[in-house]
Short mmCIF file of C-alpha atoms in Angstrom, two decimals:
data_model
loop_
_atom_site.label_atom_id
_atom_site.label_comp_id
_atom_site.label_asym_id
_atom_site.label_seq_id
_atom_site.Cartn_x
_atom_site.Cartn_y
_atom_site.Cartn_z
CA MET E 1 18.54 -0.35 -14.05
CA LYS E 2 16.34 2.60 -14.78
CA ARG E 3 13.06 2.82 -12.86
CA ILE E 4 9.38 3.05 -13.99
CA LEU E 5 7.88 6.48 -13.08
CA THR E 6 4.18 6.68 -12.54
CA ILE E 7 2.19 9.95 -12.47
CA THR E 8 -1.09 10.30 -10.56
CA LEU E 9 -2.76 13.62 -10.82
CA ASN E 10 -5.93 12.73 -8.73
CA PRO E 11 -4.69 10.13 -6.13
CA ALA E 12 -7.00 9.07 -3.18
CA VAL E 13 -6.94 7.27 0.14
CA ASP E 14 -9.40 4.29 -0.43
CA GLU E 15 -11.52 3.13 2.58
CA THR E 16 -13.00 -0.26 2.25
CA SER E 17 -15.76 -1.67 4.54
CA SER E 18 -18.87 -3.98 4.47
CA VAL E 19 -22.41 -3.99 5.79
CA GLY E 20 -24.88 -6.78 6.34
CA SER E 21 -27.22 -5.20 3.82
CA LEU E 22 -27.63 -1.80 2.35
CA GLN E 23 -30.84 -0.03 3.49
CA PRO E 24 -32.07 3.50 3.41
CA GLU E 25 -32.43 5.67 6.43
CA LYS E 26 -31.06 3.21 8.83
CA LYS E 27 -27.82 3.02 10.84
CA LEU E 28 -25.67 0.65 8.99
CA ARG E 29 -23.07 -1.05 11.12
CA CYS E 30 -19.82 -1.44 9.13
CA SER E 31 -16.97 -3.87 9.43
CA ALA E 32 -13.63 -2.45 10.45
CA PRO E 33 -12.39 -0.24 7.69
CA VAL E 34 -9.27 -1.01 5.64
CA PHE E 35 -7.28 2.03 4.27
CA GLU E 36 -5.08 1.80 1.10
CA PRO E 37 -3.36 4.31 -1.06
CA GLY E 38 -5.16 4.70 -4.40
CA GLY E 39 -5.29 6.28 -7.68
CA GLY E 40 -4.24 4.84 -11.11
CA GLY E 41 -0.56 5.52 -10.99
CA ILE E 42 -0.23 4.86 -7.30
CA ASN E 43 -1.83 1.46 -7.81
CA VAL E 44 0.42 0.65 -10.77
CA ALA E 45 3.60 1.59 -8.69
CA ARG E 46 2.22 -0.59 -5.85
CA VAL E 47 1.75 -3.59 -8.07
CA ILE E 48 5.07 -3.24 -9.79
CA ASN E 49 6.85 -3.26 -6.48
CA ARG E 50 4.86 -6.28 -5.27
CA LEU E 51 5.98 -8.04 -8.41
CA GLY E 52 9.61 -7.37 -7.64
CA GLY E 53 10.07 -4.35 -9.94
CA ARG E 54 11.11 -0.80 -9.10
CA ALA E 55 8.65 2.08 -9.48
CA LEU E 56 8.51 5.58 -8.20
CA PRO E 57 4.98 7.12 -7.78
CA LEU E 58 4.83 10.93 -8.48
CA TYR E 59 1.53 12.35 -7.23
CA PHE E 60 -0.14 15.47 -5.84
CA SER E 61 -0.56 15.43 -2.14
CA GLY E 62 -2.66 17.85 -0.08
CA GLY E 63 -3.76 18.17 3.57
CA ASN E 64 -3.98 15.41 6.13
CA SER E 65 -5.31 12.89 3.55
CA GLY E 66 -2.17 13.51 1.49
CA LYS E 67 0.06 12.83 4.39
CA ARG E 68 -1.87 9.68 5.12
CA LEU E 69 -1.56 8.50 1.51
CA THR E 70 2.34 8.89 1.79
CA ALA E 71 2.38 7.11 5.11
CA LEU E 72 0.34 4.15 3.61
CA LEU E 73 2.77 3.89 0.77
CA ALA E 74 5.70 3.87 3.28
CA GLU E 75 3.91 0.84 5.05
CA GLU E 76 4.46 -1.02 1.84
CA ASP E 77 8.01 0.10 1.67
CA ILE E 78 7.39 2.47 -1.21
CA THR E 79 9.00 5.87 -1.32
CA GLY E 80 6.75 8.20 -3.23
CA LEU E 81 7.41 11.56 -4.51
CA PRO E 82 4.49 13.82 -3.47
CA VAL E 83 4.03 17.29 -4.81
CA GLU E 84 2.31 19.43 -2.22
CA ILE E 85 -0.98 21.23 -3.15
CA HIS E 86 -3.33 23.54 -1.30
CA GLY E 87 -6.45 21.29 -1.67
CA GLU E 88 -7.20 18.18 0.29
CA THR E 89 -6.44 14.79 -1.31
CA ARG E 90 -9.72 12.96 -1.78
CA GLU E 91 -10.92 9.96 0.00
CA ASN E 92 -13.09 7.20 -1.66
CA LEU E 93 -15.46 4.82 -0.06
CA ASN E 94 -15.89 1.11 -1.13
CA ILE E 95 -18.85 -0.70 0.55
CA THR E 96 -19.73 -4.45 0.02
CA ASP E 97 -23.22 -5.59 0.70
CA ARG E 98 -22.73 -8.91 2.27
CA SER E 99 -26.19 -10.01 1.76
CA THR E 100 -25.79 -9.82 -2.12
CA GLY E 101 -22.02 -9.62 -2.55
CA ARG E 102 -22.37 -6.44 -4.52
CA GLN E 103 -19.91 -3.64 -4.22
CA TYR E 104 -20.80 0.08 -4.18
CA ARG E 105 -18.03 2.55 -4.94
CA PHE E 106 -18.27 6.28 -3.84
CA ILE E 107 -15.74 8.12 -5.83
CA MET E 108 -15.01 11.85 -4.85
CA PRO E 109 -13.93 14.46 -7.40
CA GLY E 110 -10.90 15.49 -5.73
CA PRO E 111 -9.33 19.03 -5.31
CA THR E 112 -8.70 21.58 -8.13
CA VAL E 113 -4.97 22.13 -8.86
CA SER E 114 -3.50 25.47 -9.51
CA SER E 115 -1.32 26.21 -12.58
CA ALA E 116 1.68 26.73 -10.25
CA GLU E 117 1.06 23.26 -8.62
CA TYR E 118 0.83 21.78 -12.11
CA LEU E 119 4.23 23.37 -12.94
CA SER E 120 5.77 21.93 -9.83
CA LEU E 121 4.71 18.35 -10.69
CA MET E 122 5.89 18.75 -14.31
CA GLN E 123 9.26 20.02 -13.15
CA ALA E 124 9.56 17.08 -10.72
CA ALA E 125 8.72 14.54 -13.51
CA GLN E 126 11.26 16.16 -15.79
CA ALA E 127 13.90 15.95 -13.16
CA GLU E 128 13.49 12.22 -12.99
CA MET E 129 13.39 11.48 -16.74
CA ASP E 130 17.09 10.78 -17.10
CA ASN E 131 16.62 7.89 -14.62
CA THR E 132 13.40 6.66 -16.14
CA GLU E 133 12.85 4.04 -18.81
CA TYR E 134 9.02 3.90 -18.77
CA LEU E 135 6.59 6.58 -17.72
CA VAL E 136 3.06 5.66 -16.86
CA PHE E 137 0.17 8.16 -16.80
CA SER E 138 -2.86 6.51 -15.06
CA GLY E 139 -5.93 7.48 -13.39
CA SER E 140 -8.65 10.36 -13.55
CA LEU E 141 -7.95 14.01 -13.71
CA PRO E 142 -8.62 16.73 -11.05
CA PRO E 143 -11.85 18.67 -11.59
CA ASN E 144 -10.11 21.49 -13.50
CA GLY E 145 -8.50 19.17 -15.98
CA SER E 146 -4.85 18.40 -16.84
CA GLN E 147 -3.71 21.88 -17.74
CA GLY E 148 -1.77 20.55 -20.64
CA ILE E 149 0.64 18.50 -18.56
CA PHE E 150 0.06 15.33 -20.58
CA LYS E 151 1.18 16.92 -23.89
CA THR E 152 4.17 18.53 -22.38
CA LEU E 153 5.47 15.46 -20.58
CA ALA E 154 4.71 13.32 -23.60
CA GLU E 155 6.93 15.48 -25.63
CA THR E 156 9.67 15.47 -23.00
CA ALA E 157 9.56 11.64 -22.75
CA MET E 158 9.94 11.34 -26.54
CA GLN E 159 13.00 13.68 -26.40
CA LYS E 160 14.59 11.57 -23.64
CA LYS E 161 13.66 8.20 -25.37
CA VAL E 162 11.36 7.36 -22.46
CA ARG E 163 8.51 5.04 -23.47
CA LEU E 164 5.25 6.47 -22.30
CA LEU E 165 2.15 4.35 -21.43
CA ALA E 166 -1.38 5.89 -20.77
CA ASP E 167 -4.43 4.41 -19.00
CA THR E 168 -6.63 7.51 -18.68
CA SER E 169 -9.59 8.86 -20.71
CA GLY E 170 -11.06 11.95 -22.15
CA GLU E 171 -9.03 15.19 -22.15
CA GLY E 172 -5.80 13.66 -20.80
CA LEU E 173 -5.69 10.77 -23.22
CA ARG E 174 -6.37 13.04 -26.15
CA GLU E 175 -3.61 15.37 -25.16
CA ALA E 176 -0.96 12.56 -24.83
CA LEU E 177 -2.03 10.99 -28.07
CA GLU E 178 -1.48 14.41 -29.95
CA ALA E 179 2.06 14.15 -28.77
CA GLY E 180 2.54 10.49 -29.67
CA ILE E 181 3.10 7.80 -26.99
CA TYR E 182 4.16 4.18 -26.98
CA LEU E 183 1.10 2.39 -25.56
CA VAL E 184 -2.41 3.06 -24.59
CA LYS E 185 -4.96 0.83 -22.66
CA PRO E 186 -8.50 1.90 -23.28
CA ASN E 187 -11.62 -0.14 -23.09
CA LEU E 188 -13.95 -0.40 -26.03
CA GLY E 189 -15.98 2.54 -24.78
CA GLU E 190 -12.93 4.79 -24.36
CA LEU E 191 -11.54 3.78 -27.79
CA ALA E 192 -14.96 4.68 -29.33
CA ALA E 193 -14.80 8.00 -27.76
CA LEU E 194 -11.32 8.59 -29.28
CA THR E 195 -12.48 7.80 -32.76
CA GLY E 196 -15.63 9.84 -32.54
CA CYS E 197 -18.01 6.84 -32.34
CA GLU E 198 -20.99 6.58 -29.94
CA THR E 199 -20.33 2.84 -29.69
CA LEU E 200 -17.76 0.45 -30.89
CA LEU E 201 -18.03 -3.34 -31.46
CA GLU E 202 -15.06 -5.68 -30.98
CA ALA E 203 -15.07 -6.46 -34.63
CA ASP E 204 -14.34 -2.76 -35.45
CA ALA E 205 -11.90 -2.15 -32.70
CA VAL E 206 -8.82 -3.34 -34.66
CA SER E 207 -9.43 -0.94 -37.59
CA ALA E 208 -10.18 2.00 -35.23
CA ALA E 209 -6.98 1.34 -33.28
CA ARG E 210 -5.03 1.14 -36.53
CA GLY E 211 -6.36 4.40 -37.72
CA LEU E 212 -4.90 6.14 -34.63
CA ILE E 213 -1.63 4.19 -35.03
CA ARG E 214 -1.35 5.33 -38.63
CA GLN E 215 -1.78 8.89 -37.43
CA GLY E 216 1.27 8.53 -35.24
CA SER E 217 -0.75 8.74 -32.01
CA CYS E 218 0.82 5.64 -30.47
CA GLN E 219 2.55 2.38 -31.45
CA VAL E 220 0.48 -0.14 -29.32
CA PHE E 221 -3.05 -0.55 -28.24
CA VAL E 222 -4.08 -3.15 -25.53
CA ILE E 223 -7.77 -2.73 -25.56
CA SER E 224 -9.25 -4.17 -22.39
CA MET E 225 -12.47 -6.24 -22.63
CA GLY E 226 -12.91 -7.31 -18.91
CA GLU E 227 -13.36 -10.90 -18.25
CA ALA E 228 -13.08 -11.67 -22.08
CA GLY E 229 -9.36 -10.59 -22.06
CA ALA E 230 -7.88 -7.99 -24.38
CA LEU E 231 -7.10 -7.07 -27.96
CA LEU E 232 -3.51 -6.42 -28.77
CA VAL E 233 -3.12 -4.21 -31.77
CA THR E 234 -0.02 -2.67 -33.46
CA ALA E 235 0.61 -1.75 -37.10
CA ASP E 236 1.43 -5.34 -37.87
CA ILE E 237 -0.23 -7.39 -35.06
CA SER E 238 -3.87 -8.12 -34.30
CA GLU E 239 -4.37 -10.66 -31.54
CA LYS E 240 -7.24 -11.38 -29.07
CA ILE E 241 -5.82 -12.74 -25.78
CA PRO E 242 -8.38 -14.50 -23.59
CA ALA E 243 -8.29 -14.01 -19.83
CA PRO E 244 -7.97 -16.92 -17.50
CA ILE E 245 -11.41 -18.22 -16.17
CA VAL E 246 -11.54 -17.51 -12.43
CA LYS E 247 -14.07 -16.99 -9.80
CA ARG E 248 -14.07 -13.17 -9.56
CA VAL E 249 -14.42 -11.50 -6.14
CA SER E 250 -13.83 -7.87 -7.03
CA THR E 251 -12.83 -6.08 -10.25
CA ILE E 252 -11.52 -3.00 -8.45
CA GLY E 253 -7.82 -2.37 -9.44
CA ALA E 254 -7.79 -4.98 -12.22
CA GLY E 255 -6.97 -2.44 -14.94
CA ASP E 256 -4.17 -0.96 -12.79
CA SER E 257 -2.74 -4.32 -12.09
CA MET E 258 -2.90 -5.07 -15.94
CA VAL E 259 -0.95 -1.98 -16.76
CA ALA E 260 1.55 -2.81 -14.04
CA GLY E 261 2.11 -6.35 -15.50
CA ILE E 262 2.48 -4.92 -18.98
CA VAL E 263 5.07 -2.25 -18.21
CA LEU E 264 7.07 -4.56 -15.92
CA ALA E 265 7.27 -7.27 -18.51
CA LEU E 266 8.43 -4.82 -21.06
CA GLN E 267 11.16 -3.43 -18.81
CA ARG E 268 12.36 -7.00 -18.22
CA GLY E 269 12.87 -7.36 -21.86
CA GLN E 270 9.78 -9.34 -22.91
CA ASP E 271 8.15 -8.71 -26.25
CA ILE E 272 4.86 -7.11 -26.48
CA HIS E 273 2.93 -10.54 -26.88
CA ALA E 274 4.32 -11.78 -23.72
CA ALA E 275 3.88 -8.35 -21.86
CA ALA E 276 0.11 -8.30 -22.87
CA ARG E 277 -0.37 -11.73 -21.52
CA PHE E 278 1.26 -11.11 -18.34
CA GLY E 279 -0.66 -7.83 -17.92
CA ILE E 280 -3.91 -9.86 -18.37
CA ALA E 281 -2.66 -12.45 -15.76
CA CYS E 282 -2.14 -9.66 -13.37
CA GLY E 283 -5.43 -7.94 -14.00
CA THR E 284 -7.13 -11.30 -13.58
CA ALA E 285 -5.25 -11.91 -10.35
CA ALA E 286 -6.56 -8.76 -8.94
CA THR E 287 -10.16 -10.02 -9.37
CA LEU E 288 -9.42 -12.91 -6.86
CA ASN E 289 -9.08 -10.54 -3.95
CA PRO E 290 -11.78 -8.38 -2.23
CA GLY E 291 -12.07 -4.66 -2.22
CA THR E 292 -9.17 -2.74 -3.44
CA ALA E 293 -6.52 -5.41 -2.72
CA LEU E 294 -4.94 -5.47 -6.21
CA CYS E 295 -3.05 -8.59 -7.38
CA ASN E 296 -0.33 -10.51 -5.61
CA LYS E 297 2.81 -11.98 -7.21
CA GLU E 298 1.85 -15.67 -6.53
CA ASP E 299 -1.50 -15.49 -8.28
CA ALA E 300 -0.21 -13.50 -11.30
CA GLU E 301 2.68 -15.85 -11.90
CA ARG E 302 0.38 -18.94 -11.44
CA LEU E 303 -2.12 -17.58 -13.94
CA TYR E 304 0.52 -16.45 -16.42
CA GLY E 305 1.93 -19.93 -16.35
CA LEU E 306 -1.32 -21.56 -17.01
CA MET E 307 -2.03 -19.27 -19.86
CA ASN E 308 1.26 -20.16 -21.51
CA THR E 309 0.61 -23.89 -21.13
CA GLY E 310 -2.99 -23.62 -22.33
CA SER E 311 -4.32 -25.09 -19.13
CA LYS E 312 -7.77 -24.30 -17.92
CA CYS E 313 -7.64 -21.56 -15.22
CA ARG E 314 -10.25 -21.74 -12.52
#
């Protein structure tokens, strides 16, 4: 079976810790830190592999942080495909205030990437296309943008009959949609930006998505609405899928888990209805875990089963 290839242009090493309470100008004693590989496509690949699928993460890697990222993936039995860059891979910090339960996320910009380094990643992706069934673009861009790589790889994917899914925003998403892709997973704010609206209500999201579908930008929209679930929109389908009701611990990684569930279900031959539902189950399962822990297989399958039986999920 062909694999799923994920691309992460701005990966990170995520460090998670907690303090008794956040206070200014004081030494705050932190709990022992947990380090995990991070970045959109990296997380999508991690979840796919946890769920029993096969994904290859392709990503930029720079300096000691980049080496640590690759080592952290290896600890999860994931062989990545790093493309070396001159800059240092970023490190993000996630802190939980135990007195309130609130999370604070400190997200670094990441290194700039040269044109030659972008070319190296593009060539690496193209070399993998013949062995790829689904290609996932996910995550933020380096500070100097995408350098046109989204559009180029979207066109290559179309030629190779590789289905492309995108979970990004701004410049990168617009580039991919110009070439035409299979599926995109924006939230309401990101969809509004795509259509030139300042804000977009749920009631108007279907017509906005269908307008882009008619233009040939993509075939499927799965519009994320957080704990309310998601809207599935195609040229012929409009369905609101509610998320299971659970006690949420952290929303970090829920979107990446959702994308992983969708693409894995599609690769396994499920239709788009079932794939969207499984994706929502995976995204909800991620919220049961603290910090950047993502979802696990048991929670995802349990919630998916409850969604299909119509049972209350708590």
